[in-house]
Amino acid sequence: MSDFKVFVTREMPAAALDRLSEHCQMEVWDAFLPPDYDVILKKMGDLSGLLCLLTDRIDARLMDAAPNLKVISNMAVGYDNIDVAAANERRIPVGNTPGVLTETTADFAFALLMAVARRIPEGRQYVQDGKWLTWHPTVLSGQDVFGATLGIIGSGRIGAAVARRAQGFNMRILVNSLESEEDIRQLGGEKVSLDQLLVESDFVSLHVPLTDETHHLISERELALMKPTSILINTARGSVLDPKALYAALKNGQILAAGLDVTDPEPIPLDDPLLSLDNCLVVPHIASASVATRAKMAEMAVDNVIAGLLGEPLPTCVNPEVFDGA
Ligand code: DGY
């Protein structure tokens, strides 16, 4: 049995954990809810590896509590829950799971867009409430998706995959991102400023990582630019949107509706005003939640832990510079 100790902060697909257990002494947090910060802190002392989720805040204090820590592996593509600068200072590699969840997440972003546009959750509620008395010319009329204008903010892997789906719906695709005009043209899109995108789009879908620059990227000013018939979709991170400004825009009819897979905070409290709105569909951060994709994410996260324990470059590393000169 290896001397390496690894703490896994939640149960995850078994095949991946079985494989990890062959390389280390593994402890898995088996409660449904995440371990508290202090619980993780207590575990850090003799850890060589940490396999964590986006619900775990991993900061410098935790890293300092684990002098032998060789790897932090996040089972997510986003890693805003980890202080990567602190990991860099301590030369701890941080792994994530890019690529495997792209299509699943893009499917979901599009599903959310369609569900909100065509009012599917409201339709279900309408039937369950016994309101379906007849076919009616105006009841539950929504917005057309085919041929509409879609604004994609951030055209990395997932934004680009959403653009590919939009092409099948004959949409005009406006993109605001760091990618080149040529790359965006290849997606069938037009590179435009954020303001132009907001003014002209019928649907706006967010696909940027959460950073200092993207925090509250969409706030009062940006929402005011959008059409009163427009729909906002967020499958990125909750705080890319200012929730108070979003509530006001939805309540006042500044925009038509929103579909949110992510919120700030998560989980969204039951008394959050956004939940009182019929024109805001909130689901619990499940865009990457297909059985196959979650299994692949777990495998990738485990691959990163194993490589880190062996002192090898992580297959998917967000800070490969920690290996420079190693
Ligand atoms: C990620 O991997 O960052 C996603 O948000 C998980 O759904």
mmCIF file of C-alpha atoms and ligand atoms in Angstrom:
data_model
loop_
_atom_site.group_PDB
_atom_site.id
_atom_site.type_symbol
_atom_site.label_atom_id
_atom_site.label_comp_id
_atom_site.label_asym_id
_atom_site.label_seq_id
_atom_site.Cartn_x
_atom_site.Cartn_y
_atom_site.Cartn_z
ATOM 1 C CA MET A 1 0.000 0.000 0.000
ATOM 2 C CA SER A 2 1.336 3.406 -0.989
ATOM 3 C CA ASP A 3 2.094 6.001 1.688
ATOM 4 C CA PHE A 4 0.346 8.720 -0.271
ATOM 5 C CA LYS A 5 -2.773 9.997 1.444
ATOM 6 C CA VAL A 6 -5.533 11.512 -0.648
ATOM 7 C CA PHE A 7 -8.759 13.104 0.526
ATOM 8 C CA VAL A 8 -11.677 13.036 -1.890
ATOM 9 C CA THR A 9 -14.288 15.569 -0.851
ATOM 10 C CA ARG A 10 -17.317 13.642 -2.170
ATOM 11 C CA GLU A 11 -18.475 10.323 -3.512
ATOM 12 C CA MET A 12 -18.042 10.195 -7.274
ATOM 13 C CA PRO A 13 -18.388 7.538 -9.980
ATOM 14 C CA ALA A 14 -17.012 4.328 -8.487
ATOM 15 C CA ALA A 15 -14.757 3.142 -11.312
ATOM 16 C CA ALA A 16 -12.584 6.241 -10.986
ATOM 17 C CA LEU A 17 -12.329 5.983 -7.216
ATOM 18 C CA ASP A 18 -11.501 2.272 -7.398
ATOM 19 C CA ARG A 19 -8.606 3.145 -9.674
ATOM 20 C CA LEU A 20 -7.415 5.929 -7.394
ATOM 21 C CA SER A 21 -7.501 3.608 -4.399
ATOM 22 C CA GLU A 22 -4.836 1.437 -6.091
ATOM 23 C CA HIS A 23 -2.393 4.363 -5.888
ATOM 24 C CA CYS A 24 -2.901 5.770 -2.410
ATOM 25 C CA GLN A 25 -4.603 5.579 0.925
ATOM 26 C CA MET A 26 -7.830 7.224 -0.016
ATOM 27 C CA GLU A 27 -10.445 8.783 2.224
ATOM 28 C CA VAL A 28 -13.750 9.734 0.644
ATOM 29 C CA TRP A 29 -16.161 12.164 2.308
ATOM 30 C CA ASP A 30 -19.346 10.135 1.989
ATOM 31 C CA ALA A 31 -21.930 12.647 3.238
ATOM 32 C CA PHE A 32 -24.265 14.208 0.678
ATOM 33 C CA LEU A 33 -23.297 17.736 1.672
ATOM 34 C CA PRO A 34 -19.748 19.024 1.226
ATOM 35 C CA PRO A 35 -17.316 18.944 4.136
ATOM 36 C CA ASP A 36 -17.037 22.271 5.962
ATOM 37 C CA TYR A 37 -13.897 24.279 5.411
ATOM 38 C CA ASP A 38 -12.672 23.389 8.915
ATOM 39 C CA VAL A 39 -13.168 19.703 8.247
ATOM 40 C CA ILE A 40 -10.969 19.907 5.147
ATOM 41 C CA LEU A 41 -8.452 21.974 7.106
ATOM 42 C CA LYS A 42 -8.144 19.237 9.743
ATOM 43 C CA LYS A 43 -7.612 16.590 7.075
ATOM 44 C CA MET A 44 -4.859 18.499 5.273
ATOM 45 C CA GLY A 45 -1.944 17.748 7.644
ATOM 46 C CA ASP A 46 -0.552 14.612 6.034
ATOM 47 C CA LEU A 47 -2.231 14.776 2.636
ATOM 48 C CA SER A 48 -0.304 14.237 -0.580
ATOM 49 C CA GLY A 49 -3.327 14.843 -2.770
ATOM 50 C CA LEU A 50 -6.696 16.548 -2.650
ATOM 51 C CA LEU A 51 -9.498 15.684 -5.057
ATOM 52 C CA CYS A 52 -12.126 18.375 -4.644
ATOM 53 C CA LEU A 53 -15.256 19.808 -6.212
ATOM 54 C CA LEU A 54 -16.339 23.295 -7.205
ATOM 55 C CA THR A 55 -18.201 23.536 -3.888
ATOM 56 C CA ASP A 56 -14.932 23.428 -1.917
ATOM 57 C CA ARG A 57 -13.035 26.665 -1.352
ATOM 58 C CA ILE A 58 -9.357 25.819 -1.502
ATOM 59 C CA ASP A 59 -7.170 28.673 -0.322
ATOM 60 C CA ALA A 60 -3.629 29.392 0.855
ATOM 61 C CA ARG A 61 -4.435 28.482 4.458
ATOM 62 C CA LEU A 62 -5.475 24.972 3.447
ATOM 63 C CA MET A 63 -2.392 24.587 1.280
ATOM 64 C CA ASP A 64 -0.135 25.695 4.129
ATOM 65 C CA ALA A 65 -1.742 23.099 6.379
ATOM 66 C CA ALA A 66 -0.495 20.364 4.025
ATOM 67 C CA PRO A 67 3.289 20.657 3.705
ATOM 68 C CA ASN A 68 3.471 17.500 1.552
ATOM 69 C CA LEU A 69 0.649 18.381 -0.817
ATOM 70 C CA LYS A 70 1.652 17.352 -4.334
ATOM 71 C CA VAL A 71 -1.560 17.946 -6.223
ATOM 72 C CA ILE A 72 -4.988 19.578 -6.083
ATOM 73 C CA SER A 73 -7.414 18.120 -8.585
ATOM 74 C CA ASN A 74 -10.799 19.745 -9.198
ATOM 75 C CA MET A 75 -13.557 17.610 -10.695
ATOM 76 C CA ALA A 76 -14.761 20.523 -12.829
ATOM 77 C CA VAL A 77 -13.516 22.554 -15.724
ATOM 78 C CA GLY A 78 -14.009 25.806 -13.786
ATOM 79 C CA TYR A 79 -11.549 26.384 -10.952
ATOM 80 C CA ASP A 80 -12.587 29.721 -9.471
ATOM 81 C CA ASN A 81 -12.982 27.893 -6.130
ATOM 82 C CA ILE A 82 -9.196 27.420 -5.962
ATOM 83 C CA ASP A 83 -6.638 30.109 -5.225
ATOM 84 C CA VAL A 84 -4.374 29.241 -8.147
ATOM 85 C CA ALA A 85 -1.966 32.099 -7.382
ATOM 86 C CA ALA A 86 -1.420 30.597 -3.925
ATOM 87 C CA ALA A 87 -0.890 27.168 -5.505
ATOM 88 C CA ASN A 88 1.655 28.697 -7.896
ATOM 89 C CA GLU A 89 3.596 30.263 -5.024
ATOM 90 C CA ARG A 90 3.755 26.851 -3.368
ATOM 91 C CA ARG A 91 4.437 25.061 -6.667
ATOM 92 C CA ILE A 92 1.379 22.861 -6.262
ATOM 93 C CA PRO A 93 -0.121 21.753 -9.584
ATOM 94 C CA VAL A 94 -3.865 22.207 -9.966
ATOM 95 C CA GLY A 95 -5.836 19.974 -12.318
ATOM 96 C CA ASN A 96 -9.248 20.451 -13.915
ATOM 97 C CA THR A 97 -11.450 18.534 -16.381
ATOM 98 C CA PRO A 98 -11.716 20.451 -19.665
ATOM 99 C CA GLY A 99 -13.130 19.026 -22.864
ATOM 100 C CA VAL A 100 -15.135 16.065 -21.610
ATOM 101 C CA LEU A 101 -18.083 18.166 -20.493
ATOM 102 C CA THR A 102 -18.189 20.558 -23.441
ATOM 103 C CA GLU A 103 -20.944 18.949 -25.513
ATOM 104 C CA THR A 104 -23.027 17.934 -22.498
ATOM 105 C CA THR A 105 -22.921 21.473 -21.137
ATOM 106 C CA ALA A 106 -23.691 22.987 -24.537
ATOM 107 C CA ASP A 107 -26.657 20.601 -24.916
ATOM 108 C CA PHE A 108 -27.927 21.846 -21.596
ATOM 109 C CA ALA A 109 -27.426 25.533 -22.360
ATOM 110 C CA PHE A 110 -29.450 25.016 -25.499
ATOM 111 C CA ALA A 111 -32.075 22.991 -23.635
ATOM 112 C CA LEU A 112 -32.427 25.794 -21.092
ATOM 113 C CA LEU A 113 -32.726 28.341 -23.893
ATOM 114 C CA MET A 114 -35.436 26.272 -25.596
ATOM 115 C CA ALA A 115 -37.268 25.560 -22.346
ATOM 116 C CA VAL A 116 -37.443 29.241 -21.409
ATOM 117 C CA ALA A 117 -38.199 30.431 -24.944
ATOM 118 C CA ARG A 118 -41.061 27.960 -25.371
ATOM 119 C CA ARG A 119 -42.177 28.119 -21.735
ATOM 120 C CA ILE A 120 -41.969 24.381 -21.130
ATOM 121 C CA PRO A 121 -41.787 24.516 -17.299
ATOM 122 C CA GLU A 122 -44.772 26.887 -17.249
ATOM 123 C CA GLY A 123 -46.646 24.505 -19.544
ATOM 124 C CA ARG A 124 -46.039 21.620 -17.172
ATOM 125 C CA GLN A 125 -47.235 23.685 -14.236
ATOM 126 C CA TYR A 126 -50.298 24.785 -16.203
ATOM 127 C CA VAL A 127 -51.307 21.169 -16.811
ATOM 128 C CA GLN A 128 -50.635 20.132 -13.220
ATOM 129 C CA ASP A 129 -52.675 23.068 -11.913
ATOM 130 C CA GLY A 130 -55.671 21.851 -13.926
ATOM 131 C CA LYS A 131 -55.660 24.983 -16.128
ATOM 132 C CA TRP A 132 -55.599 23.119 -19.459
ATOM 133 C CA LEU A 133 -59.243 23.552 -20.386
ATOM 134 C CA THR A 134 -58.909 24.031 -24.136
ATOM 135 C CA TRP A 135 -56.503 24.844 -26.988
ATOM 136 C CA HIS A 136 -56.239 28.612 -26.976
ATOM 137 C CA PRO A 137 -54.710 30.939 -29.594
ATOM 138 C CA THR A 138 -52.621 32.979 -27.146
ATOM 139 C CA VAL A 139 -52.016 30.825 -24.081
ATOM 140 C CA LEU A 140 -48.354 30.175 -23.225
ATOM 141 C CA SER A 141 -47.036 31.706 -26.425
ATOM 142 C CA GLY A 142 -43.276 31.982 -26.333
ATOM 143 C CA GLN A 143 -40.415 33.186 -28.492
ATOM 144 C CA ASP A 144 -39.196 31.563 -31.703
ATOM 145 C CA VAL A 145 -35.688 30.152 -31.579
ATOM 146 C CA PHE A 146 -35.284 29.222 -35.250
ATOM 147 C CA GLY A 147 -33.891 32.197 -37.151
ATOM 148 C CA ALA A 148 -33.469 34.372 -34.030
ATOM 149 C CA THR A 149 -30.259 36.170 -33.027
ATOM 150 C CA LEU A 150 -28.111 34.486 -30.398
ATOM 151 C CA GLY A 151 -25.423 36.421 -28.544
ATOM 152 C CA ILE A 152 -22.671 34.239 -27.125
ATOM 153 C CA ILE A 153 -20.434 35.846 -24.531
ATOM 154 C CA GLY A 154 -17.233 33.827 -24.354
ATOM 155 C CA SER A 155 -16.552 31.454 -27.239
ATOM 156 C CA GLY A 156 -14.164 28.996 -25.654
ATOM 157 C CA ARG A 157 -14.954 25.301 -25.895
ATOM 158 C CA ILE A 158 -18.517 25.479 -24.553
ATOM 159 C CA GLY A 159 -19.501 28.769 -26.216
ATOM 160 C CA ALA A 160 -18.272 27.378 -29.541
ATOM 161 C CA ALA A 161 -20.283 24.187 -29.043
ATOM 162 C CA VAL A 162 -23.384 26.295 -28.394
ATOM 163 C CA ALA A 163 -22.688 28.191 -31.633
ATOM 164 C CA ARG A 164 -22.595 24.882 -33.534
ATOM 165 C CA ARG A 165 -26.036 24.030 -32.192
ATOM 166 C CA ALA A 166 -27.330 27.486 -33.090
ATOM 167 C CA GLN A 167 -26.250 26.974 -36.688
ATOM 168 C CA GLY A 168 -28.700 24.070 -36.894
ATOM 169 C CA PHE A 169 -31.426 26.516 -35.876
ATOM 170 C CA ASN A 170 -30.455 28.970 -38.584
ATOM 171 C CA MET A 171 -29.650 31.588 -35.958
ATOM 172 C CA ARG A 172 -27.675 34.747 -36.508
ATOM 173 C CA ILE A 173 -24.767 34.314 -34.124
ATOM 174 C CA LEU A 174 -23.097 37.298 -32.485
ATOM 175 C CA VAL A 175 -20.033 36.613 -30.392
ATOM 176 C CA ASN A 176 -18.210 38.702 -27.855
ATOM 177 C CA SER A 177 -15.007 36.972 -26.839
ATOM 178 C CA LEU A 178 -11.237 37.073 -26.974
ATOM 179 C CA GLU A 179 -11.146 34.685 -29.932
ATOM 180 C CA SER A 180 -10.093 36.042 -33.324
ATOM 181 C CA GLU A 181 -12.565 37.235 -35.955
ATOM 182 C CA GLU A 182 -11.493 34.336 -38.128
ATOM 183 C CA ASP A 183 -12.126 31.738 -35.390
ATOM 184 C CA ILE A 184 -15.524 33.268 -34.753
ATOM 185 C CA ARG A 185 -16.330 33.294 -38.467
ATOM 186 C CA GLN A 186 -15.529 29.566 -38.524
ATOM 187 C CA LEU A 187 -18.298 29.128 -35.952
ATOM 188 C CA GLY A 188 -20.693 30.915 -38.256
ATOM 189 C CA GLY A 189 -20.576 33.964 -35.983
ATOM 190 C CA GLU A 190 -19.764 37.658 -36.145
ATOM 191 C CA LYS A 191 -17.362 39.199 -33.632
ATOM 192 C CA VAL A 192 -19.052 42.220 -32.026
ATOM 193 C CA SER A 193 -18.674 44.445 -28.982
ATOM 194 C CA LEU A 194 -20.469 43.442 -25.793
ATOM 195 C CA ASP A 195 -22.864 46.362 -26.168
ATOM 196 C CA GLN A 196 -23.776 45.547 -29.769
ATOM 197 C CA LEU A 197 -24.379 41.933 -28.790
ATOM 198 C CA LEU A 198 -26.677 42.955 -25.947
ATOM 199 C CA VAL A 199 -28.618 45.420 -28.085
ATOM 200 C CA GLU A 200 -29.168 43.080 -31.034
ATOM 201 C CA SER A 201 -29.605 39.613 -29.509
ATOM 202 C CA ASP A 202 -32.864 37.793 -28.862
ATOM 203 C CA PHE A 203 -31.000 35.329 -26.665
ATOM 204 C CA VAL A 204 -27.810 35.947 -24.708
ATOM 205 C CA SER A 205 -25.859 32.964 -23.410
ATOM 206 C CA LEU A 206 -22.939 33.332 -20.988
ATOM 207 C CA HIS A 207 -19.850 31.156 -21.385
ATOM 208 C CA VAL A 208 -17.008 33.005 -19.680
ATOM 209 C CA PRO A 209 -15.032 31.726 -16.706
ATOM 210 C CA LEU A 210 -15.462 33.630 -13.449
ATOM 211 C CA THR A 211 -12.531 35.991 -12.937
ATOM 212 C CA ASP A 212 -12.099 39.472 -11.467
ATOM 213 C CA GLU A 213 -12.870 40.825 -14.958
ATOM 214 C CA THR A 214 -16.061 38.819 -15.490
ATOM 215 C CA HIS A 215 -17.531 39.270 -11.999
ATOM 216 C CA HIS A 216 -20.913 41.021 -12.541
ATOM 217 C CA LEU A 217 -20.088 41.386 -16.232
ATOM 218 C CA ILE A 218 -23.838 41.571 -16.744
ATOM 219 C CA SER A 219 -25.304 44.149 -14.419
ATOM 220 C CA GLU A 220 -27.785 47.035 -14.534
ATOM 221 C CA ARG A 221 -26.206 48.886 -17.467
ATOM 222 C CA GLU A 222 -25.875 45.756 -19.602
ATOM 223 C CA LEU A 223 -29.397 44.512 -18.852
ATOM 224 C CA ALA A 224 -30.755 47.931 -19.806
ATOM 225 C CA LEU A 225 -29.235 47.476 -23.274
ATOM 226 C CA MET A 226 -31.097 44.225 -23.912
ATOM 227 C CA LYS A 227 -34.401 43.965 -25.771
ATOM 228 C CA PRO A 228 -37.586 43.680 -23.701
ATOM 229 C CA THR A 229 -38.226 40.408 -25.566
ATOM 230 C CA SER A 230 -34.771 38.968 -24.914
ATOM 231 C CA ILE A 231 -33.859 35.921 -22.858
ATOM 232 C CA LEU A 232 -30.691 35.509 -20.808
ATOM 233 C CA ILE A 233 -29.124 32.085 -20.220
ATOM 234 C CA ASN A 234 -26.372 31.449 -17.680
ATOM 235 C CA THR A 235 -24.566 28.120 -17.494
ATOM 236 C CA ALA A 236 -21.196 29.716 -16.608
ATOM 237 C CA ARG A 237 -20.922 30.913 -13.010
ATOM 238 C CA GLY A 238 -23.578 32.687 -10.936
ATOM 239 C CA SER A 239 -21.634 35.812 -10.166
ATOM 240 C CA VAL A 240 -20.948 36.634 -13.812
ATOM 241 C CA LEU A 241 -24.441 38.106 -13.423
ATOM 242 C CA ASP A 242 -25.458 40.652 -10.798
ATOM 243 C CA PRO A 243 -28.487 38.879 -9.250
ATOM 244 C CA LYS A 244 -30.091 42.054 -7.879
ATOM 245 C CA ALA A 245 -29.887 43.767 -11.250
ATOM 246 C CA LEU A 246 -31.259 40.641 -12.919
ATOM 247 C CA TYR A 247 -34.205 40.518 -10.539
ATOM 248 C CA ALA A 248 -35.045 44.160 -11.262
ATOM 249 C CA ALA A 249 -34.737 43.648 -15.037
ATOM 250 C CA LEU A 250 -37.005 40.584 -14.976
ATOM 251 C CA LYS A 251 -39.522 42.181 -12.637
ATOM 252 C CA ASN A 252 -39.704 45.435 -14.607
ATOM 253 C CA GLY A 253 -39.947 43.758 -17.998
ATOM 254 C CA GLN A 254 -36.593 45.130 -19.132
ATOM 255 C CA ILE A 255 -35.855 41.627 -20.397
ATOM 256 C CA LEU A 256 -38.394 38.864 -20.975
ATOM 257 C CA ALA A 257 -36.974 35.898 -19.094
ATOM 258 C CA ALA A 258 -33.895 34.100 -17.813
ATOM 259 C CA GLY A 259 -32.689 30.524 -17.496
ATOM 260 C CA LEU A 260 -30.085 29.988 -14.799
ATOM 261 C CA ASP A 261 -28.148 26.807 -14.174
ATOM 262 C CA VAL A 262 -25.827 28.696 -11.851
ATOM 263 C CA THR A 263 -26.564 31.250 -9.144
ATOM 264 C CA ASP A 264 -24.800 33.378 -6.591
ATOM 265 C CA PRO A 265 -24.819 31.951 -3.993
ATOM 266 C CA GLU A 266 -25.255 28.246 -4.648
ATOM 267 C CA PRO A 267 -27.516 26.736 -3.659
ATOM 268 C CA ILE A 268 -29.896 29.648 -4.140
ATOM 269 C CA PRO A 269 -31.779 30.324 -0.876
ATOM 270 C CA LEU A 270 -35.481 29.481 -1.073
ATOM 271 C CA ASP A 271 -36.382 33.069 -0.184
ATOM 272 C CA ASP A 272 -34.271 34.528 -3.014
ATOM 273 C CA PRO A 273 -36.534 36.937 -4.943
ATOM 274 C CA LEU A 274 -35.489 35.367 -8.271
ATOM 275 C CA LEU A 275 -37.400 32.234 -7.261
ATOM 276 C CA SER A 276 -40.620 34.233 -6.952
ATOM 277 C CA LEU A 277 -40.580 35.117 -10.668
ATOM 278 C CA ASP A 278 -42.449 33.052 -13.259
ATOM 279 C CA ASN A 279 -40.076 34.341 -15.928
ATOM 280 C CA CYS A 280 -36.943 32.988 -14.238
ATOM 281 C CA LEU A 281 -36.173 29.278 -14.539
ATOM 282 C CA VAL A 282 -33.562 28.177 -12.023
ATOM 283 C CA VAL A 283 -32.048 24.689 -12.040
ATOM 284 C CA PRO A 284 -29.358 23.323 -9.693
ATOM 285 C CA HIS A 285 -26.039 23.569 -11.591
ATOM 286 C CA ILE A 286 -26.605 20.412 -13.641
ATOM 287 C CA ALA A 287 -25.382 21.407 -17.105
ATOM 288 C CA SER A 288 -22.624 18.789 -17.087
ATOM 289 C CA ALA A 289 -24.764 16.184 -15.344
ATOM 290 C CA SER A 290 -25.007 13.263 -17.732
ATOM 291 C CA VAL A 291 -24.014 9.853 -16.434
ATOM 292 C CA ALA A 292 -21.320 9.429 -19.077
ATOM 293 C CA THR A 293 -19.854 12.917 -18.680
ATOM 294 C CA ARG A 294 -19.697 12.810 -14.896
ATOM 295 C CA ALA A 295 -17.889 9.454 -15.156
ATOM 296 C CA LYS A 296 -15.378 10.984 -17.587
ATOM 297 C CA MET A 297 -14.865 14.004 -15.343
ATOM 298 C CA ALA A 298 -14.121 11.719 -12.397
ATOM 299 C CA GLU A 299 -11.653 9.692 -14.481
ATOM 300 C CA MET A 300 -9.858 12.850 -15.571
ATOM 301 C CA ALA A 301 -9.732 14.194 -12.037
ATOM 302 C CA VAL A 302 -8.264 10.886 -10.860
ATOM 303 C CA ASP A 303 -5.697 10.888 -13.690
ATOM 304 C CA ASN A 304 -4.574 14.300 -12.461
ATOM 305 C CA VAL A 305 -4.243 13.100 -8.860
ATOM 306 C CA ILE A 306 -2.244 10.037 -9.850
ATOM 307 C CA ALA A 307 0.129 12.053 -12.028
ATOM 308 C CA GLY A 308 0.589 14.595 -9.237
ATOM 309 C CA LEU A 309 1.386 11.893 -6.684
ATOM 310 C CA LEU A 310 4.007 10.479 -9.040
ATOM 311 C CA GLY A 311 5.502 13.948 -9.567
ATOM 312 C CA GLU A 312 4.562 13.885 -13.241
ATOM 313 C CA PRO A 313 2.950 16.737 -15.208
ATOM 314 C CA LEU A 314 -0.821 16.588 -14.822
ATOM 315 C CA PRO A 315 -2.636 15.608 -18.043
ATOM 316 C CA THR A 316 -4.861 18.677 -17.646
ATOM 317 C CA CYS A 317 -3.185 21.299 -15.537
ATOM 318 C CA VAL A 318 -4.318 24.908 -15.075
ATOM 319 C CA ASN A 319 -0.890 26.054 -13.844
ATOM 320 C CA PRO A 320 1.704 24.002 -15.781
ATOM 321 C CA GLU A 321 4.267 26.695 -14.995
ATOM 322 C CA VAL A 322 4.771 25.042 -11.585
ATOM 323 C CA PHE A 323 6.678 22.305 -13.444
ATOM 324 C CA ASP A 324 9.053 24.777 -15.117
ATOM 325 C CA GLY A 325 12.620 23.984 -14.131
ATOM 326 C CA ALA A 326 11.461 20.995 -12.081
HETATM 327 C C1 DGY B 1 -17.597 22.899 -14.324
HETATM 328 O O1 DGY B 1 -17.049 21.813 -14.547
HETATM 329 O O2 DGY B 1 -16.967 23.920 -14.063
HETATM 330 C C2 DGY B 1 -19.072 22.929 -14.412
HETATM 331 O O3 DGY B 1 -19.610 24.088 -13.901
HETATM 332 C C3 DGY B 1 -19.673 21.699 -13.737
HETATM 333 O O4 DGY B 1 -20.984 21.589 -14.188
#
